[in-house]
């Protein structure tokens, strides 16, 4: 549990309702999400569900059988005929998209009778990150709502004189072929509101979805809506239907069978789960309380008025908001491109899980931010798809092991989204990349790998089967290969994405082979690790190690920069939004200033040379994470400024994909906390680096609760002009090297005993002190 901070640091509030759906305040339980606009007399609460995706014919898409073409494709690529190889890889197939995430419907709450002119007095809307509660209040009325993590229900309490509650599918961009049916009915002495969404008939996918609300209060049915006098409790459940059998009766029983039909009691059950998660980590940037108390619109306006420097008051709030939103969007699945929320149809990039960068960036703060529940949600996604990844590997390469797709809608993990221009079948790093958060969870917590050990072995087995081509020296060649969303130009200057030895693929192979061997030694008898034990017995560990030693070394180009491809003659697009070739820096930590200083310098050079293309949020924050690993505080701050200094946060503190609030997207909101953690605390087993890359302007502060790789918790790290002090705790006894800008010391941590260190400025000896 972190130390107390003012409550104002853990909430946002506003003086006006949302002018557009993107500004709606948010709550979620990892399955359902709500967006509360806050209009006092004409409320619209948009209801979302993680698995509401519009059928488009790809639900049962399967990977193509390409294994028999691979020898010819490889020969063409190595001969420099990459355009021909791309055509052979896809055989003219068109790019097919994942099923698009979409909003469910809106609950409307409209006041009846004459309302005061000029709007209400005393208006305020707020979100409490600690509880997940969204409150709208004014002189004469209020509404409170949250999504229960304990009971899987949306809970809304309304306190108004008279109003009408309804449900509607009238949301922007709704396709004409999606139909809604709404109604109100009585079952005994209870009144229900129901809405059913029906997808186009005959589609390859779900049949539709249903929302059911129990209305408790002085209510009567008026057509397909319910009129209410005075306070009322509205409880809502959702269901997605895969056939034409509606389960309305079961939903009714879920609502009437709740352990309580009292708002306070339901909130208490929810906060018992939500609040401890949220409170594990906090950040205090020494913001004056007067600034902490500002409405969210004013915080954003102050940052926009001076885009040349980071505003600590906004940055601190974004840290807490980002953790809150990540928690709220993680449960049955990890966060989507839009988290768990959407107020209009037609989500950019289908609102899916884009796995080449975005998903892992959003998860970057889960383990180090002490949120194992978020990592567990990601494990659920992986667990549900590893069979599909096996089929991908077999179909595309005739190989054992795992081949992950570049995107998924959460329904399956088959690789079907690619064409000649976008050769996702040649992106080999996906499984290693997507398993990394699960490996990192093991490093942070020390918990057994369990089934993850077997998956890691399968990734190594994939590379063992795939890596058959060598050059004249016997060095393995990774072909085909794909550096995420970019490629070297052909003779005519046009980029061709299919290539040889993408640095990310080489790094993934190196990491997969090493990690599988390590996992086999760590827990050969772990549950789910039978494949590891069997492979080890058959000599697979030795083979993995041998293959790793034959992979090509990373290449440094003539400019002194880490090259994007380990292959002569290839040149990168230095304005590209992705920096996947820096994968060995972040997250792998294979290249770092301590152990590989020359390669770290080359990686830094590559980072400095890279431009910004469209200033996409994921690009800037990916760069910031790499900069933190390379201990460049200036680049960390500059990349943060590309986000907060370019008007990329709505009044909900959900972020946009591009500057000036273009495209609702969770990348920046969910990733920013990880950047700040990495700038303040970096770790690997046996090492804790304090203040490695603190941006200018963050001259004092404290962070509490950071979970380090190696099982150490930073209970508190405080810094100011005089130096730093830190309190470390480990569940097991261990020796740890602690580094900071003020020197290095070795600390023997006693299990369960907090150890304090002080580093004054100028440099002086630390002062260790233990306390229980």
XYZ file of C-alpha atoms in Angstrom, residues 224-616:
393
model
C -40.410 1.522 -24.563
C -39.048 3.701 -21.755
C -39.532 4.080 -18.025
C -40.673 7.235 -16.207
C -39.249 7.668 -12.710
C -40.092 10.027 -9.858
C -37.268 10.613 -7.401
C -34.215 8.501 -6.585
C -33.680 5.218 -8.423
C -31.072 2.499 -8.778
C -30.332 1.210 -12.281
C -28.352 -2.021 -12.608
C -27.308 -3.274 -16.028
C -25.902 -6.519 -17.434
C -24.717 -7.301 -20.961
C -24.570 -10.405 -23.104
C -23.217 -11.279 -26.545
C -25.108 -13.898 -28.488
C -23.415 -16.352 -30.830
C -26.750 -17.780 -32.004
C -30.376 -16.650 -32.151
C -31.266 -17.806 -28.618
C -31.605 -14.835 -26.307
C -30.838 -15.362 -22.637
C -33.002 -12.617 -21.215
C -34.309 -14.805 -18.394
C -30.789 -15.580 -17.253
C -29.905 -11.889 -17.307
C -32.975 -11.122 -15.202
C -31.865 -13.679 -12.640
C -28.384 -12.183 -12.538
C -29.843 -8.783 -11.726
C -32.378 -9.822 -9.111
C -29.840 -12.233 -7.619
C -27.178 -9.618 -6.916
C -25.891 -9.864 -3.332
C -27.327 -6.410 -2.687
C -29.580 -3.950 -4.455
C -28.145 -1.014 -2.550
C -25.749 1.370 -4.310
C -23.406 1.817 -1.359
C -23.152 -1.901 -0.679
C -22.433 -2.691 -4.341
C -19.825 0.062 -4.471
C -18.112 -1.343 -1.376
C -17.913 -4.799 -2.985
C -16.373 -3.245 -6.095
C -13.857 -1.033 -4.322
C -12.638 -3.984 -2.248
C -11.132 -5.260 -5.515
C -10.463 -2.088 -7.485
C -8.980 0.213 -4.849
C -6.064 -1.988 -3.674
C -4.959 -2.443 -7.282
C -4.982 1.262 -7.931
C -3.244 2.266 -4.703
C -0.183 0.049 -5.076
C 1.774 2.723 -6.953
C 1.596 6.501 -6.792
C 3.591 9.484 -8.038
C 4.060 12.817 -6.264
C 5.765 15.516 -8.343
C 5.554 18.131 -5.618
C 2.629 19.871 -7.271
C 1.067 22.677 -5.203
C -2.356 21.668 -3.941
C -3.941 24.640 -5.686
C -2.813 23.199 -9.026
C -3.905 19.699 -8.099
C -7.360 21.104 -7.448
C -7.774 22.583 -10.930
C -10.443 21.187 -13.245
C -9.127 18.950 -15.995
C -9.928 21.450 -18.721
C -7.768 24.052 -16.993
C -4.847 21.619 -16.612
C -4.958 20.843 -20.326
C -5.325 24.526 -21.221
C -2.267 25.455 -19.129
C -0.159 22.819 -20.867
C -1.392 23.930 -24.279
C -0.530 27.537 -23.428
C 3.125 26.590 -22.918
C 4.065 23.642 -25.084
C 7.791 24.100 -24.527
C 7.933 22.479 -21.086
C 6.341 19.642 -19.176
C 3.652 20.723 -16.723
C 4.164 18.588 -13.602
C 0.555 19.027 -12.484
C -0.735 17.496 -15.710
C 1.982 14.843 -15.880
C 1.240 13.663 -12.344
C -2.469 13.443 -13.144
C -1.789 11.577 -16.382
C 0.281 9.044 -14.458
C -2.617 8.275 -12.126
C -5.248 8.468 -14.838
C -3.245 6.153 -17.087
C -3.028 3.534 -14.363
C -6.740 3.906 -13.646
C -7.697 3.505 -17.291
C -5.385 0.526 -17.777
C -6.913 -1.209 -14.757
C -10.436 -0.395 -15.942
C -9.784 -1.737 -19.455
C -8.152 -5.008 -18.326
C -9.992 -8.148 -17.250
C -11.461 -10.617 -19.698
C -8.967 -9.173 -22.200
C -6.139 -6.622 -22.075
C -6.746 -3.103 -23.424
C -7.686 -2.590 -27.054
C -6.512 0.287 -29.225
C -9.304 2.302 -27.597
C -8.948 0.682 -24.185
C -12.484 -0.523 -23.518
C -14.407 2.495 -24.758
C -15.876 3.827 -27.958
C -18.715 6.285 -28.518
C -19.106 5.931 -32.278
C -18.961 3.193 -34.875
C -16.080 2.886 -37.312
C -13.093 2.598 -34.979
C -9.709 3.346 -36.536
C -7.820 0.121 -37.324
C -10.921 -1.802 -36.224
C -10.261 -0.893 -32.569
C -8.524 -4.245 -32.293
C -5.360 -5.468 -30.567
C -2.521 -4.303 -32.791
C 0.271 -6.550 -31.631
C 3.312 -5.194 -33.461
C 3.706 -2.293 -31.024
C 0.543 -0.884 -29.481
C -0.554 -3.719 -27.196
C 2.860 -4.242 -25.609
C 3.343 -0.499 -25.185
C 0.050 -0.273 -23.314
C 1.200 -3.166 -21.110
C 4.639 -1.654 -20.479
C 3.678 -0.409 -17.017
C 1.740 -3.465 -15.867
C 4.477 -5.506 -14.198
C 6.695 -2.676 -12.984
C 3.541 -0.814 -11.959
C 2.486 -3.690 -9.660
C -0.556 -4.652 -11.710
C -0.351 -8.433 -12.126
C -4.088 -8.425 -12.874
C -3.374 -6.551 -16.118
C -0.708 -9.069 -17.088
C -3.178 -11.853 -16.237
C -5.645 -10.334 -18.708
C -2.938 -10.446 -21.360
C -2.208 -14.071 -20.425
C -5.892 -14.818 -21.016
C -5.623 -13.422 -24.544
C -2.486 -15.458 -25.258
C -3.857 -18.641 -23.701
C -6.928 -18.445 -25.909
C -4.819 -18.130 -29.060
C -1.704 -20.293 -28.759
C -3.392 -23.141 -30.622
C -3.985 -20.720 -33.492
C -0.353 -19.589 -33.349
C 0.659 -23.242 -33.707
C -1.528 -23.600 -36.784
C 0.009 -20.421 -38.226
C 3.536 -21.793 -37.842
C 2.620 -25.099 -39.443
C 0.626 -23.625 -42.317
C 3.011 -20.824 -43.258
C 6.405 -22.446 -42.581
C 5.749 -26.125 -41.922
C 7.345 -25.525 -38.547
C 6.653 -26.442 -34.969
C 6.057 -23.732 -32.420
C 4.323 -20.386 -32.412
C 3.803 -17.716 -35.058
C 1.684 -14.782 -33.824
C -0.319 -12.441 -36.055
C 0.201 -8.695 -36.347
C -3.313 -8.007 -35.115
C -6.284 -9.781 -33.565
C -9.833 -8.832 -32.615
C -9.666 -11.078 -29.562
C -11.759 -13.844 -31.124
C -8.859 -15.886 -32.519
C -5.175 -15.611 -33.347
C -5.063 -16.885 -36.907
C -2.777 -15.054 -39.297
C -4.898 -13.801 -42.170
C -4.302 -10.024 -42.210
C -1.576 -9.614 -44.835
C -1.036 -9.018 -48.525
C 1.868 -8.298 -50.869
C 2.325 -4.800 -49.450
C 1.981 -5.865 -45.812
C 3.805 -9.211 -45.375
C 2.759 -10.003 -41.816
C 3.405 -13.684 -42.457
C 7.103 -12.735 -42.420
C 6.993 -10.993 -39.022
C 8.672 -13.605 -36.875
C 9.102 -11.666 -33.631
C 5.440 -11.631 -32.640
C 5.314 -14.585 -30.275
C 8.498 -13.593 -28.417
C 7.241 -9.986 -28.183
C 3.798 -11.003 -26.916
C 5.193 -13.493 -24.404
C 7.644 -10.955 -23.011
C 5.164 -9.429 -20.473
C 4.544 -12.944 -19.112
C 8.282 -13.606 -18.816
C 8.705 -10.192 -17.180
C 5.975 -11.071 -14.677
C 8.128 -14.005 -13.614
C 11.175 -11.742 -13.291
C 9.238 -9.237 -11.179
C 7.317 -11.584 -8.905
C 9.450 -14.716 -8.842
C 6.305 -16.740 -9.430
C 6.703 -20.008 -11.379
C 6.363 -19.685 -15.130
C 3.855 -22.519 -15.321
C 2.384 -22.845 -18.811
C 4.476 -19.912 -20.019
C 7.598 -22.101 -19.867
C 6.087 -24.417 -22.460
C 5.148 -21.499 -24.704
C 8.667 -20.098 -24.494
C 10.025 -23.484 -25.551
C 7.665 -23.517 -28.514
C 8.904 -20.133 -29.707
C 12.454 -21.479 -29.557
C 11.355 -24.590 -31.445
C 9.838 -22.399 -34.152
C 13.161 -20.677 -34.708
C 14.964 -24.015 -34.518
C 12.839 -25.249 -37.430
C 12.862 -21.932 -39.305
C 16.582 -21.116 -39.171
C 17.914 -23.360 -41.905
C 19.436 -20.890 -44.357
C 23.063 -19.812 -43.852
C 25.516 -17.552 -45.606
C 28.971 -18.580 -46.794
C 30.389 -18.362 -43.260
C 27.741 -20.582 -41.691
C 25.983 -17.638 -40.052
C 22.237 -18.121 -39.993
C 20.103 -15.893 -42.195
C 16.591 -14.855 -41.119
C 14.580 -14.960 -44.327
C 11.829 -13.994 -44.975
C 11.829 -11.182 -42.438
C 9.830 -8.003 -41.800
C 10.770 -4.886 -39.833
C 7.447 -3.686 -38.544
C 5.518 -1.611 -41.092
C 8.559 -0.524 -43.079
C 11.108 -1.917 -45.513
C 14.216 -1.087 -47.522
C 13.695 0.482 -50.926
C 14.033 -1.401 -54.191
C 16.058 -0.221 -57.179
C 13.377 2.297 -58.080
C 13.304 3.819 -54.614
C 10.024 2.215 -53.554
C 9.881 0.511 -50.171
C 9.461 -3.253 -50.271
C 8.714 -4.670 -46.843
C 9.720 -8.298 -47.383
C 13.429 -8.497 -46.579
C 16.291 -10.312 -44.820
C 17.443 -10.139 -41.204
C 15.209 -7.483 -39.690
C 16.950 -6.526 -36.454
C 13.769 -7.104 -34.460
C 13.462 -10.636 -35.825
C 17.132 -11.370 -35.128
C 16.740 -10.002 -31.579
C 13.571 -12.017 -31.029
C 15.302 -15.203 -32.154
C 18.252 -14.507 -29.845
C 15.933 -13.792 -26.917
C 13.599 -16.720 -27.576
C 16.426 -19.251 -27.789
C 18.132 -17.915 -24.656
C 14.939 -17.552 -22.617
C 13.684 -21.037 -23.442
C 17.007 -22.491 -22.340
C 16.886 -20.467 -19.125
C 13.276 -21.462 -18.462
C 14.152 -25.116 -18.946
C 16.753 -24.792 -16.227
C 14.634 -22.690 -13.887
C 11.688 -25.026 -13.581
C 11.839 -28.201 -15.658
C 8.961 -29.656 -13.658
C 6.679 -26.629 -13.832
C 3.019 -27.158 -14.640
C 2.635 -26.718 -18.366
C 6.384 -27.089 -18.912
C 6.334 -30.751 -19.927
C 7.389 -29.740 -23.416
C 10.401 -27.948 -21.958
C 11.479 -31.002 -20.002
C 10.997 -33.266 -23.011
C 12.905 -30.904 -25.287
C 15.709 -30.569 -22.786
C 15.969 -34.352 -22.523
C 16.251 -34.567 -26.291
C 19.060 -32.065 -26.387
C 16.966 -29.098 -27.479
C 18.608 -26.760 -24.983
C 21.985 -27.445 -26.548
C 20.517 -26.949 -29.986
C 18.885 -23.657 -28.957
C 22.190 -22.445 -27.561
C 24.065 -23.491 -30.660
C 21.627 -21.775 -32.972
C 21.786 -18.568 -30.966
C 25.560 -18.486 -31.334
C 25.171 -18.740 -35.124
C 22.765 -15.820 -35.468
C 24.199 -12.706 -37.088
C 25.677 -10.020 -34.859
C 23.870 -6.707 -34.779
C 25.026 -4.370 -37.507
C 26.252 -0.807 -37.029
C 25.994 1.263 -40.206
C 28.403 3.865 -41.578
C 26.766 6.597 -39.499
C 27.474 4.697 -36.303
C 23.803 3.763 -35.868
C 22.290 0.379 -35.052
C 20.947 -0.778 -38.405
C 17.340 -1.798 -38.941
C 18.432 -4.820 -40.970
C 21.521 -6.964 -40.503
C 22.052 -7.112 -44.247
C 24.250 -5.083 -46.585
C 22.724 -2.555 -48.943
C 19.526 -1.929 -46.972
C 18.709 1.620 -45.873
C 16.012 2.670 -43.404
C 13.247 5.247 -43.741
C 14.419 7.506 -40.930
C 11.088 9.319 -40.738
C 9.189 6.143 -39.959
C 6.930 5.998 -36.913
C 8.175 2.589 -35.674
C 11.486 1.843 -33.958
C 11.235 -1.936 -33.841
C 14.976 -2.315 -34.501
C 15.534 -1.014 -30.959
C 13.787 -4.083 -29.525
C 17.083 -5.324 -27.986
C 17.166 -2.070 -25.960
C 13.531 -1.990 -24.888
C 12.093 -4.208 -23.638
C 14.824 -6.857 -23.836
C 17.634 -4.904 -22.110
C 20.111 -6.985 -24.116
C 21.731 -3.774 -25.334
C 22.386 -1.369 -22.443
C 25.030 1.196 -21.455
C 26.437 -1.024 -18.700
C 27.113 -4.308 -20.498
C 27.249 -3.348 -24.183
C 28.340 0.318 -24.257
C 29.354 0.341 -27.923
C 26.056 -1.125 -29.088
C 24.199 1.184 -26.695
C 25.928 4.145 -28.332
C 24.901 2.811 -31.751
C 21.320 2.351 -30.567
C 21.329 5.914 -29.236
C 22.582 7.151 -32.583
C 19.764 5.277 -34.326
C 17.240 6.808 -31.946
C 18.531 10.342 -32.535
C 18.455 9.891 -36.305
C 14.870 8.674 -36.332
C 12.320 11.324 -37.292
C 8.711 11.584 -36.188
C 6.626 11.016 -39.322
C 3.067 11.784 -38.144
C 3.907 12.174 -34.422
C 1.824 9.128 -33.598
